[in-house]
Short mmCIF file of C-alpha atoms and ligand atoms in Angstrom, two decimals:
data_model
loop_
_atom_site.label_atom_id
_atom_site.label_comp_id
_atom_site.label_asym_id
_atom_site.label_seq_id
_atom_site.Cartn_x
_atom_site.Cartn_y
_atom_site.Cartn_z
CA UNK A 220 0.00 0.00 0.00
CA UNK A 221 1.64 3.43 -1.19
CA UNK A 222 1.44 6.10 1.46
CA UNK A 223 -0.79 9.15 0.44
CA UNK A 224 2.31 11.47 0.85
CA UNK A 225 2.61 10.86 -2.78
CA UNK A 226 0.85 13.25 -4.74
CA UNK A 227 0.62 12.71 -8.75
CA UNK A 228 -1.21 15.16 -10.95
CA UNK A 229 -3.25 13.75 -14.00
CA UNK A 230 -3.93 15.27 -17.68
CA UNK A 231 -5.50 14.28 -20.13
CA UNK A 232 -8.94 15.90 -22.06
CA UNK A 233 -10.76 12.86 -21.88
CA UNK A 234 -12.81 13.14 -18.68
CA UNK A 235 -13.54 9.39 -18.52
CA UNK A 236 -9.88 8.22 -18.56
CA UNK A 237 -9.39 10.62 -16.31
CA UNK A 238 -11.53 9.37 -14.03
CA UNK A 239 -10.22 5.80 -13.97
CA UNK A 240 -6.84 6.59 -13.31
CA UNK A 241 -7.29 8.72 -10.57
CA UNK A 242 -9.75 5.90 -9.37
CA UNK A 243 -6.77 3.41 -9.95
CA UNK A 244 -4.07 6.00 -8.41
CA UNK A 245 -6.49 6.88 -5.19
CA UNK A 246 -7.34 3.23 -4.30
CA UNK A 247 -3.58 2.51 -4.22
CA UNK A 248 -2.99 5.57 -1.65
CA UNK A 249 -1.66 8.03 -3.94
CA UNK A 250 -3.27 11.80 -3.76
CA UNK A 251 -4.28 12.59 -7.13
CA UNK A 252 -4.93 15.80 -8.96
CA UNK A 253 -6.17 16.32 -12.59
CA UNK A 254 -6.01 18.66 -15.05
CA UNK A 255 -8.20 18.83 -18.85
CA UNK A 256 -5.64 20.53 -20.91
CA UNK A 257 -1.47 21.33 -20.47
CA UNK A 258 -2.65 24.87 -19.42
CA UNK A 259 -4.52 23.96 -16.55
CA UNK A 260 -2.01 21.46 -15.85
CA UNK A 261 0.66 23.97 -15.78
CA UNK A 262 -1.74 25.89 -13.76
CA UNK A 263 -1.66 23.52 -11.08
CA UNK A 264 1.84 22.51 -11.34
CA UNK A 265 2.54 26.13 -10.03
CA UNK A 266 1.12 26.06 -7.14
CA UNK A 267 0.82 22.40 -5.94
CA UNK A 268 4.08 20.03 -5.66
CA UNK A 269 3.82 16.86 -7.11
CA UNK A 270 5.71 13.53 -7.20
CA UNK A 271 5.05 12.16 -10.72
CA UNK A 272 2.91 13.88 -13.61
CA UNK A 273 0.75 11.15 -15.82
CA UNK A 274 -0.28 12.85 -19.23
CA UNK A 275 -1.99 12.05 -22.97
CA UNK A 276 0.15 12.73 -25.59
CA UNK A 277 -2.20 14.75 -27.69
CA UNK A 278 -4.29 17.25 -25.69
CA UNK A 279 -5.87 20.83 -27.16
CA UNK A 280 -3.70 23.48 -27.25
CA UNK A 281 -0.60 22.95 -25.73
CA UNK A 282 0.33 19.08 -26.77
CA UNK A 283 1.36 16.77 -23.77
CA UNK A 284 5.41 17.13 -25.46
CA UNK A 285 4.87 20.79 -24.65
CA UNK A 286 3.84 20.02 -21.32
CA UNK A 287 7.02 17.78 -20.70
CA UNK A 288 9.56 20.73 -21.99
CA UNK A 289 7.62 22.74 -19.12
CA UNK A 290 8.15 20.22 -16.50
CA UNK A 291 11.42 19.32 -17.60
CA UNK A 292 12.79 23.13 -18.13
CA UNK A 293 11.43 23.70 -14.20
CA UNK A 294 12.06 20.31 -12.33
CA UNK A 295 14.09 18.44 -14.46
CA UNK A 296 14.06 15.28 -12.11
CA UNK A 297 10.35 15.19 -11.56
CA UNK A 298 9.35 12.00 -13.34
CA UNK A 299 6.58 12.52 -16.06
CA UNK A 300 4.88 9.64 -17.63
CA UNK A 301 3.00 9.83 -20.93
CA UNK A 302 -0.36 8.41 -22.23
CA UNK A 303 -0.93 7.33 -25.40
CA UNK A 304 -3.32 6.01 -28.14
CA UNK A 305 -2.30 3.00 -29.68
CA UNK A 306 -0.69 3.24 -33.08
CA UNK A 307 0.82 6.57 -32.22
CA UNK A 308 4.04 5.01 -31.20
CA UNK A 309 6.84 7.32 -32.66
CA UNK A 310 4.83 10.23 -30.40
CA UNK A 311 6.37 8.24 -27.46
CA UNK A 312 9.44 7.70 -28.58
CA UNK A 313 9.85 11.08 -29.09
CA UNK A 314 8.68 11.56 -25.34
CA UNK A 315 11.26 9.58 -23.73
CA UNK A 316 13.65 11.16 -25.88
CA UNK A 317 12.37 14.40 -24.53
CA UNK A 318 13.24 12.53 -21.00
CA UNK A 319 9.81 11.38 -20.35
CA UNK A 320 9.82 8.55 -17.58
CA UNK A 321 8.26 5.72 -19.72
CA UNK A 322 4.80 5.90 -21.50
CA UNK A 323 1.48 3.88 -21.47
CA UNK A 324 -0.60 3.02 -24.30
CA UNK A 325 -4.18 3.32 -24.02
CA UNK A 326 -6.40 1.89 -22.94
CA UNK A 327 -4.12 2.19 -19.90
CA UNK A 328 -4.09 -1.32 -17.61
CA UNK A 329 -4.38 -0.69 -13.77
CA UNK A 330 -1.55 -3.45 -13.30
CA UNK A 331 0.68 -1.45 -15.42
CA UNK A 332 -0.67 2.02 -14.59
CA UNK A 333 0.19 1.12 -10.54
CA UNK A 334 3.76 -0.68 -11.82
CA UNK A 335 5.06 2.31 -13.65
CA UNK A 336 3.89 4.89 -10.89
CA UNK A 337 5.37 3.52 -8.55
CA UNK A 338 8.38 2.49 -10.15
CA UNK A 339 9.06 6.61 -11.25
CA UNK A 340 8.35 7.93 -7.53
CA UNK A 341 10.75 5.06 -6.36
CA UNK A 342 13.37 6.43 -8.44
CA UNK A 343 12.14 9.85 -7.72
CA UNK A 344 12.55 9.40 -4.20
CA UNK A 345 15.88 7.85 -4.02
CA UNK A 346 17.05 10.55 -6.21
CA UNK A 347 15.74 13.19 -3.72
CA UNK A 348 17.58 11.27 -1.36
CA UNK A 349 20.78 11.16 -2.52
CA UNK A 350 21.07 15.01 -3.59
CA UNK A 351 19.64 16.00 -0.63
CA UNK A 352 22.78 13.96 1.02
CA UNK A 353 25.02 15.27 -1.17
CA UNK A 354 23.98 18.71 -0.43
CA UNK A 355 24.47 17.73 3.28
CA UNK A 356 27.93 16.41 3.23
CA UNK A 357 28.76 19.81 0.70
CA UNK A 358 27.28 21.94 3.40
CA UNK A 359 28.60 20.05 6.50
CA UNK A 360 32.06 19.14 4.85
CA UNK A 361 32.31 20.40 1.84
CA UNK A 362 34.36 18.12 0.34
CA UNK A 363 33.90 14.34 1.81
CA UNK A 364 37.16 13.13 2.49
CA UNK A 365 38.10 16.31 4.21
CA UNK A 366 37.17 16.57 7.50
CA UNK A 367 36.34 19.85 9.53
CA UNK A 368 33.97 21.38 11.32
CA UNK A 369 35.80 24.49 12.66
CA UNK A 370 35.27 27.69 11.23
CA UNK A 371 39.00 28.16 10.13
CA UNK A 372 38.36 25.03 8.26
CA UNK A 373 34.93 25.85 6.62
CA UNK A 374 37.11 29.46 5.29
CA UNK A 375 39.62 26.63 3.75
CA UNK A 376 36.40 25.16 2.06
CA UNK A 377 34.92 27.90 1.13
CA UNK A 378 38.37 28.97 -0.62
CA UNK A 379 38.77 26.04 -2.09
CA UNK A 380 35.50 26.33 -3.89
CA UNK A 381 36.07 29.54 -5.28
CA UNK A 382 39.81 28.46 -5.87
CA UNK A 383 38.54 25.34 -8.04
CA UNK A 384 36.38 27.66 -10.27
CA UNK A 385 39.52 29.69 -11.60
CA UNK A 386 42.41 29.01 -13.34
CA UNK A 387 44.84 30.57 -11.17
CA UNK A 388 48.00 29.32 -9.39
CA UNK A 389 47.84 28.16 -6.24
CA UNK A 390 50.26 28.11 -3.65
CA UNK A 391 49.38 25.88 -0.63
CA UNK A 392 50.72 27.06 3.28
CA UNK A 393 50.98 24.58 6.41
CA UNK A 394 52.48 22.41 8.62
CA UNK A 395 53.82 19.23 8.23
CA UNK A 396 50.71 16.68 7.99
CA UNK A 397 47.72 19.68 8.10
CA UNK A 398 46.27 18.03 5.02
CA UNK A 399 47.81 20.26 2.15
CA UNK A 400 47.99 17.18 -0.47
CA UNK A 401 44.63 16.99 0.24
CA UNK A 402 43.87 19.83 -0.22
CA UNK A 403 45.56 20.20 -3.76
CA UNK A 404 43.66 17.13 -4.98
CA UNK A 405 40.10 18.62 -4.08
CA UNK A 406 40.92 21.79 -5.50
CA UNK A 407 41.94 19.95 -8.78
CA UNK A 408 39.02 17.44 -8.26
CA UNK A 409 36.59 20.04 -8.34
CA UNK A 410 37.80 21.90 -11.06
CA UNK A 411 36.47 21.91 -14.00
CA UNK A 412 39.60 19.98 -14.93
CA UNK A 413 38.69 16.92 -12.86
CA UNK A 414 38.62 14.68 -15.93
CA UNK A 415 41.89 15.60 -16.66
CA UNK A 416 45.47 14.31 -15.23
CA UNK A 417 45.99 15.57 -12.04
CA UNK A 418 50.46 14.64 -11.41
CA UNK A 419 52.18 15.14 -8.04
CA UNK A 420 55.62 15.83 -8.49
CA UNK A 421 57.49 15.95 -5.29
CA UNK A 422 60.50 18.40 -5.10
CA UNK A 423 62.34 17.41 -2.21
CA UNK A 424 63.27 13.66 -3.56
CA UNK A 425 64.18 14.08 -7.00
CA UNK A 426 67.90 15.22 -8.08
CA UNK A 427 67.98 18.56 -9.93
CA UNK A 428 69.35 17.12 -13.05
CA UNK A 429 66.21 14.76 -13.42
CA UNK A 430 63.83 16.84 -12.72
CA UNK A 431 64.32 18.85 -15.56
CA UNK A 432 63.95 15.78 -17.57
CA UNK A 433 60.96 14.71 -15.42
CA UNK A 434 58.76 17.89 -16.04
CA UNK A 435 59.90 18.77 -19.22
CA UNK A 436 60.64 15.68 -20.92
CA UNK A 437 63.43 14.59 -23.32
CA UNK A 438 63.92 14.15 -27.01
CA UNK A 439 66.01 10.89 -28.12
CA UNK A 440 69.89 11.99 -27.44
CA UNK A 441 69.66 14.68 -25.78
CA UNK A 442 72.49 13.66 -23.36
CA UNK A 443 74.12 10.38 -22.64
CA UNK A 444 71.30 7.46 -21.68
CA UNK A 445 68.48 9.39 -23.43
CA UNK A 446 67.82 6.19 -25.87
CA UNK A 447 64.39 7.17 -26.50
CA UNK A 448 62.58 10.36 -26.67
CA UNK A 449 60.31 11.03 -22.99
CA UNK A 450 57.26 12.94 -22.37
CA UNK A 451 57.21 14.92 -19.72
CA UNK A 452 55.14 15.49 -16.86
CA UNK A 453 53.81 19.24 -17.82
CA UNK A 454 53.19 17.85 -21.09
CA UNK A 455 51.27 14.29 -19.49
CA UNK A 456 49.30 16.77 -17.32
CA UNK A 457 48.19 19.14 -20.22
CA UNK A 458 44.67 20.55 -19.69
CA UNK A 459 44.48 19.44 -15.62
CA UNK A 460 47.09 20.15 -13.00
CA UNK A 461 50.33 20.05 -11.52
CA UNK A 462 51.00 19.85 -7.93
CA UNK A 463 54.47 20.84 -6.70
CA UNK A 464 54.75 19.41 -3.17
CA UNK A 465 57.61 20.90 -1.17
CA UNK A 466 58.17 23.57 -3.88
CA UNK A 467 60.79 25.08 -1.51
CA UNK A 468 62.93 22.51 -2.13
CA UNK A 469 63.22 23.45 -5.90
CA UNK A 470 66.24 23.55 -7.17
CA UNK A 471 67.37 27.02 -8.18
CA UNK A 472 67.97 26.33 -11.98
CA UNK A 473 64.66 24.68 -12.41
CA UNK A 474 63.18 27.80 -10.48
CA UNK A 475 64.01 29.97 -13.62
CA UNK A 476 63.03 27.37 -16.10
CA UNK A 477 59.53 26.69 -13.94
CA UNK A 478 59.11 30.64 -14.31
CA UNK A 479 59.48 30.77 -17.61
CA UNK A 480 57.08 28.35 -18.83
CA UNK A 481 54.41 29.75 -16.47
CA UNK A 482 54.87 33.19 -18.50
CA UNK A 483 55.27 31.19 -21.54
CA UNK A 484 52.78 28.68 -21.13
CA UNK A 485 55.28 26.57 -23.73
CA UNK A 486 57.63 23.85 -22.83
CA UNK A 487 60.69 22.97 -24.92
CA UNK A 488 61.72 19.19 -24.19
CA UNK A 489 65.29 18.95 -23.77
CA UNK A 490 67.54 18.70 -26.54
CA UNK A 491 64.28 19.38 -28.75
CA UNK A 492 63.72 22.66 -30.80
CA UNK A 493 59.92 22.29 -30.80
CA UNK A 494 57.72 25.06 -28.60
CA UNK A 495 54.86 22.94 -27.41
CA UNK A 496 52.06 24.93 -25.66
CA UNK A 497 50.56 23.39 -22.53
CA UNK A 498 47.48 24.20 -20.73
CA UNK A 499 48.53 23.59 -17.18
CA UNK A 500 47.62 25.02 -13.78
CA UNK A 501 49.92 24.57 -11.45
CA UNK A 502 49.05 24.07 -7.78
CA UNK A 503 52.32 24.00 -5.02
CA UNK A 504 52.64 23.84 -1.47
CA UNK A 505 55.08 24.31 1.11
CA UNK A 506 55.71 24.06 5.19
CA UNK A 507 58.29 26.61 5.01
CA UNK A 508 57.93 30.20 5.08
CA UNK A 509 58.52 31.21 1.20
CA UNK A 510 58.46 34.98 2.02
CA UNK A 511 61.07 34.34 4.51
CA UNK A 512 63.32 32.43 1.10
CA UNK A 513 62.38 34.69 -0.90
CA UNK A 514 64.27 37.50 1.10
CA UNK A 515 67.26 35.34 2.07
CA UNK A 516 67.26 35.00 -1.66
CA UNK A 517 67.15 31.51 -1.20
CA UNK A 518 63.92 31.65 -3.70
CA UNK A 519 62.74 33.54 -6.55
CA UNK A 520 60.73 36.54 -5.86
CA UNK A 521 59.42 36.48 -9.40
CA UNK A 522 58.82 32.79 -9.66
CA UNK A 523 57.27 33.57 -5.74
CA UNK A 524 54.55 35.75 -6.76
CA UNK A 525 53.34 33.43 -9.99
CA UNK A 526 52.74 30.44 -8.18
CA UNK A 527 51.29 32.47 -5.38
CA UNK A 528 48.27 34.11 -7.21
CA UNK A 529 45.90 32.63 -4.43
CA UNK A 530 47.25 31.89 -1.61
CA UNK A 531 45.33 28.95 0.85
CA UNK A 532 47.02 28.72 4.49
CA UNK A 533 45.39 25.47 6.20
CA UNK A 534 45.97 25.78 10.26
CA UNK A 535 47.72 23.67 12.58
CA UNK A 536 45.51 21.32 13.94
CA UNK A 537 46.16 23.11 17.57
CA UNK A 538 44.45 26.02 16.14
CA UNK A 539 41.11 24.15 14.95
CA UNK A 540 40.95 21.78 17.89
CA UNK A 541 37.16 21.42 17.14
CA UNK A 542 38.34 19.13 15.01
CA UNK A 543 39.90 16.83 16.40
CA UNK A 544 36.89 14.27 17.93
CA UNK A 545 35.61 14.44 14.14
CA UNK A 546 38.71 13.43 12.86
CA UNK A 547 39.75 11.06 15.54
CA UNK A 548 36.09 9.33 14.31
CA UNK A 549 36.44 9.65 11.15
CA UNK A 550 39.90 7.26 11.22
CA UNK A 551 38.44 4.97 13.81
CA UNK A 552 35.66 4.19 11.17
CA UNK A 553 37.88 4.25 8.11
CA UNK A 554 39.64 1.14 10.00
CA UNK A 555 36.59 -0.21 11.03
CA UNK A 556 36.04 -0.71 7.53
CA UNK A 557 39.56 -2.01 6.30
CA UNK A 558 40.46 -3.86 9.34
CA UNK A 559 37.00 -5.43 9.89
CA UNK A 560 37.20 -4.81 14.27
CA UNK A 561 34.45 -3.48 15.47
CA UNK A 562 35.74 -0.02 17.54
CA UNK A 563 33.09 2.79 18.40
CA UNK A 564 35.25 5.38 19.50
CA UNK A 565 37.15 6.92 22.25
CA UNK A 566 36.68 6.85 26.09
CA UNK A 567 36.29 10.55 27.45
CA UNK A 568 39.70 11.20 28.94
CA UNK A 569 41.36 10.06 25.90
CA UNK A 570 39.64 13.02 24.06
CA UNK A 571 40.18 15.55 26.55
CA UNK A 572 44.15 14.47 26.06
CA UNK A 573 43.95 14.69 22.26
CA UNK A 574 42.57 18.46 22.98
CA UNK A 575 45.54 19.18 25.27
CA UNK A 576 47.99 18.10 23.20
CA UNK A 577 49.76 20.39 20.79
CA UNK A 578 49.90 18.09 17.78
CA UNK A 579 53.57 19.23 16.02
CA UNK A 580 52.99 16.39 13.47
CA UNK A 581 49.04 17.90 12.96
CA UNK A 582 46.54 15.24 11.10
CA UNK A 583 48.71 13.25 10.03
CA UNK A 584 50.08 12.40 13.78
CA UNK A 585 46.71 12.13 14.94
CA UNK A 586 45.80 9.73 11.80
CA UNK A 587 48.69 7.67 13.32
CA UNK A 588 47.63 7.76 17.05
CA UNK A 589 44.69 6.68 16.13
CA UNK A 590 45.73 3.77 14.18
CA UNK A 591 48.77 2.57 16.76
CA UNK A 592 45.72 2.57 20.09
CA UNK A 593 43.06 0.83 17.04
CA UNK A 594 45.77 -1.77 16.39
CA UNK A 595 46.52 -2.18 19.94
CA UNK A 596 43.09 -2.31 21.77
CA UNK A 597 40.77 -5.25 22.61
CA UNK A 598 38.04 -2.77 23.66
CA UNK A 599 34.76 -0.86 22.47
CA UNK A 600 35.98 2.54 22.92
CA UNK A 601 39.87 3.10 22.60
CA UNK A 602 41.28 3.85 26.56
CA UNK A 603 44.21 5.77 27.37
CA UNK A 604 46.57 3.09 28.01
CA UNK A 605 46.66 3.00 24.24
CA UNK A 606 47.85 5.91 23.40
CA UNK A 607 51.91 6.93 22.62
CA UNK A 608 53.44 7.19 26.78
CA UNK A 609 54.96 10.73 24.61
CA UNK A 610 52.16 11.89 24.04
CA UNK A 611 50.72 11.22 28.16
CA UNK A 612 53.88 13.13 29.15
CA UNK A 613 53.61 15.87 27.63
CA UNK A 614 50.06 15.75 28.05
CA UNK A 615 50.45 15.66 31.78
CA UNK A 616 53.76 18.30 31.82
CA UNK A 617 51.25 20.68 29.76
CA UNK A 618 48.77 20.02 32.38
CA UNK A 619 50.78 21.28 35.27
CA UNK A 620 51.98 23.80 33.20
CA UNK A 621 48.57 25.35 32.34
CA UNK A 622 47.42 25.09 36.11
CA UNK A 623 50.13 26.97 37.19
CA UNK A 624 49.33 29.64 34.20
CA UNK A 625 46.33 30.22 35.60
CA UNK A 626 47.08 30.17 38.95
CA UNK A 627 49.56 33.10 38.10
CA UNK A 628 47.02 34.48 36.41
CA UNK A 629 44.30 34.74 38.90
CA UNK A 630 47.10 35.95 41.49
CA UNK A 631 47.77 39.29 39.42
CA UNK A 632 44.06 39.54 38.88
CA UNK A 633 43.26 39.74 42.48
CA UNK A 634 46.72 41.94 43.18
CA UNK A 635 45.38 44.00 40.87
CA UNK A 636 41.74 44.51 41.90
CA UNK A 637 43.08 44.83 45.61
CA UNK A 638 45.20 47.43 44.47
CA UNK A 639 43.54 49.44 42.25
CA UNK A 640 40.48 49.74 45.15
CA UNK A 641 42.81 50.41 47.63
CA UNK A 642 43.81 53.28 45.41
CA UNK A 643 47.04 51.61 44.73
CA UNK A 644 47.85 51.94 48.77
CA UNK A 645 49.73 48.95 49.30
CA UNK A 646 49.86 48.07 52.75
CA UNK A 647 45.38 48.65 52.23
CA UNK A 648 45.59 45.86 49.53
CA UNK A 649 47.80 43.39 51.29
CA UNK A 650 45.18 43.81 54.27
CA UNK A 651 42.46 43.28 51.96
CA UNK A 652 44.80 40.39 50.94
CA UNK A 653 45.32 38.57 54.16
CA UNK A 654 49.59 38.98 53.49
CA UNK A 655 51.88 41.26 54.50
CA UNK A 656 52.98 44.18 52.78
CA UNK A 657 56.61 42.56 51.78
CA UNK A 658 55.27 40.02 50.92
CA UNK A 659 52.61 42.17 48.30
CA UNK A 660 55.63 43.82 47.35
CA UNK A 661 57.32 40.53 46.25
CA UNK A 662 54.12 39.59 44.41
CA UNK A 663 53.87 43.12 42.62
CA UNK A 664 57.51 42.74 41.46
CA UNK A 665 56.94 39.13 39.59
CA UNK A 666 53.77 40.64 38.29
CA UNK A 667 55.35 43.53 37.01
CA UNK A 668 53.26 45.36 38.73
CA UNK A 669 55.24 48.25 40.68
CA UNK A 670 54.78 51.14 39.78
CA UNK A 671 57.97 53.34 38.25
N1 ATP B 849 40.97 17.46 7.23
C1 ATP B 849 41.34 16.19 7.04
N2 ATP B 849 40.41 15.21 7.00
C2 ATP B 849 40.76 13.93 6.83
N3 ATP B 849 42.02 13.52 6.69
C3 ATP B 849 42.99 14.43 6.71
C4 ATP B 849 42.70 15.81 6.89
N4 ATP B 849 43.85 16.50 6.85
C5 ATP B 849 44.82 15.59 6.67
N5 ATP B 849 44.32 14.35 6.58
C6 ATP B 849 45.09 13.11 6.43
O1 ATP B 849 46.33 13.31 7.10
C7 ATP B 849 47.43 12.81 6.34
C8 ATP B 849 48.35 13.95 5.99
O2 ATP B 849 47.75 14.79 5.02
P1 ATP B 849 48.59 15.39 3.78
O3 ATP B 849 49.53 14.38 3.25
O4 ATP B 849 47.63 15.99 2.85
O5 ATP B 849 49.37 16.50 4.57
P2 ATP B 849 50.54 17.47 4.07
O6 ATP B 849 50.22 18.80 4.60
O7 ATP B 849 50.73 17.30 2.62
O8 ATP B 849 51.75 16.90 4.88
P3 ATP B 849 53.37 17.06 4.55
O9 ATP B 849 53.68 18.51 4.70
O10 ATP B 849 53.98 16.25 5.62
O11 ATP B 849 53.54 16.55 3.18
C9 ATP B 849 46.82 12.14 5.12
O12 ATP B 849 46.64 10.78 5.40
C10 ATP B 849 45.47 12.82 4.98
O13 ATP B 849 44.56 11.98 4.37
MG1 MG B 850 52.39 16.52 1.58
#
């Protein structure tokens, strides 16, 4: 039995066929609404929502195709299914060209009528569902396999968005581990070049004299060992992207020859005399401070401000600490599903350490704790015992540390309150105080707090 939540609209001229299948649709549960001509139908589809239109091919005035442009040009997914007389075949065809959902031929059989309705709202439904989702993990996440909640992280979403639309450079900032590959690959993967190669090319581990070869490829002889002619990785990535990880580590020769082809847009293999144009955008990233390089002259300012067009900074993961029980989740079910155990998630304390801790390795550290305790624990929810004894130490030193802080704290508060009542009369405020006045004046001196 179909729910009446389901509410179909029906058109056709013919009042009698009307009737029986909004007879057949009503018995079934379905709400049903009907319409005599495409202009009444349109009528109605303005100011009613429905979940499947049922119409006649030929109707006065407006034809039932017209109709389906309508429908189509203002829902696109709302499934439409079309009526017709038999012998007027090649009108249907041309329907479900059109995108109608199927057709029936007339005279229409309940059996089929209820079969096909219910098949389209089915489909309907489920693709409600899944946009709706998708709309949910966009607006929650904005990309799925990044995680973050935290407003600094919903900026680097929202940047990344606008980033993916344009062509420009991009030059990555973070830590070690905050997720900048990651990062790089969305941008690419929701660009319109997502089809398209996307090549990592990672500065810091290839030798100067093959990375030249390696991005700009090779003709046959061009030095000793070149046997055959290679293609380069510029060229293999033409029309996607490029991402330069570590592009402080660059060696300074290439630095001039990466500049040039980003004003040139045109490689030259090596040894070859061809100019070969390349459509490439060109993402990097870096944990250093560039700016910094660029002014020790350790890196080119001009090559600096090309691949720095927009620049997208991701924070530590101290700074978005938010994060953290999201993430820490999000690994403990990734494993779930590779390693097959059965782990919920993380006892209390174990969480309140993980938002102590200062993270120097970021989420890629935390991606590890989480995996070393998931490895080691028998239990439901992962305990402290299974976590790094480093990362308890510190934990506990940073503890002390912080209740001392604010113990500090709250003494130059109150020295300072006494004080400034007392109108700064110092042997007033250590009465107020319950010390003596040396002993204020010892106080006032760690605090910083005497006057002249
Ligand atoms: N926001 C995030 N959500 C889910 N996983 C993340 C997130 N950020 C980072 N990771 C994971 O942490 C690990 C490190 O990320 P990634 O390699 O992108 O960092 P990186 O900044 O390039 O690090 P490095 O500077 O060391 O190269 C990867 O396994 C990545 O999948
Ligand atoms: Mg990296």
């Amino acid at each position: 039995m179909s729910t009446p939540r389901y509410r179909i609209l029906a058109v056709d001229d013919e009042r009698n066929i009307l009737k029986l299948v909004s007879a057949t649709l009503k018995k079934q549960g379905y709400a049903v609404d009907t319409a005599l001509s495409a202009e009444e139908a349109i009528e109605r589809f303005n100011t009613s929502t429905y979940d499947l239109v049922l119409s006649d091919l030929k109707l006065p005035g407006r034809s039932g195709i017209e109709l389906l442009d309508y429908l189509r040009s203002r829902e696109p997914n709302l499934p439409v299914i079309m009526m017709t007389a038999f012998g007027t075949i090649e009108n249907a065809v041309e329907a479900m060209k059109k995108g109608a959902f199927n057709y029936l031929t007339k005279p229409v059989n309940a059996d089929e009528l209820l079969s096909v309705a219910k098949e389209a709202i089915e489909k309907y439904d489920l693709r409600r569902e899944n946009l709706s989702l998708k709309s949910e993990l966009r607006e929650k996440y904005a990309f799925s396999n990044i995680i973050g909640k935290s407003a600094v992280m919903q900026e680097v979403f929202d940047t990344i968005s606008m980033v993916a639309r344009s062509q420009s450079s991009v030059l990555i900032t973070g830590e070690s581990g905050t997720g900048k590959e990651l990062v790089a690959r969305a941008i690419h993967f929701n660009s319109e070049r997502s089809e398209q190669p996307f090549h990592t090319i990672d500065c810091t581990s290839i030798p100067a004299d093959i990375m030249e070869s390696e991005l700009f490829g090779h003709e046959k002889g061009a030095f000793t060992g070149a046997h055959e002619r290679k293609i380069g990785l510029l060229e293999h990535a033409n029309r996607g992207s490029v991402f330069f990880d570590e592009i402080g580590d660059l060696d300074i020769g290439l630095q001039k020859k990466l500049l040039r082809f980003l004003q040139e847009r045109e490689i030259r293999r090596l040894g070859g005399k061809e100019r070969i144009s390349l459509d490439v955008r060109i993402i990097s990233a870096t944990n250093r401070d560039l700016e910094q390089e660029v002014k020790a002259k350790q890196f080119r300012e001009d090559l600096y401000y090309r691949l720095n067009v927009v620049t997208l900074q991701i924070p530590p993961l101290r700074e978005r600490k938010d994060d953290i029980p999201l993430l820490a989740q999000y690994f403990v079910e990734k494993l779930n599903r590779i390693e097959g155990k059965n782990i919920k998630g993380f006892e209390d304390n174990v969480l309140e350490a993980f938002a102590m801790y200062h993270w120097p390795g970021n989420v890629r550290e935390l991606e590890n704790t989480v995996e070393r305790a998931y490895v080691l624990c028998p239990n439901v929810n992962i305990n402290m015992k299974y976590l790094p004894p480093g990362l308890l130490a510190l934990v506990e030193s940073d503890r002390v540390e912080s209740d001392t802080l604010n113990l500090l704290e709250t003494e130059a508060r109150l020295i300072t309150k006494a004080l400034n009542e007392s109108g700064w009369n110092q042997s007033k405020a250590a009465e107020v105080l319950g010390i003596t006045r040396k002993q204020l004046r010892t106080k006032m001196k760690n605090h910083n707090l005497l006057p002249g």
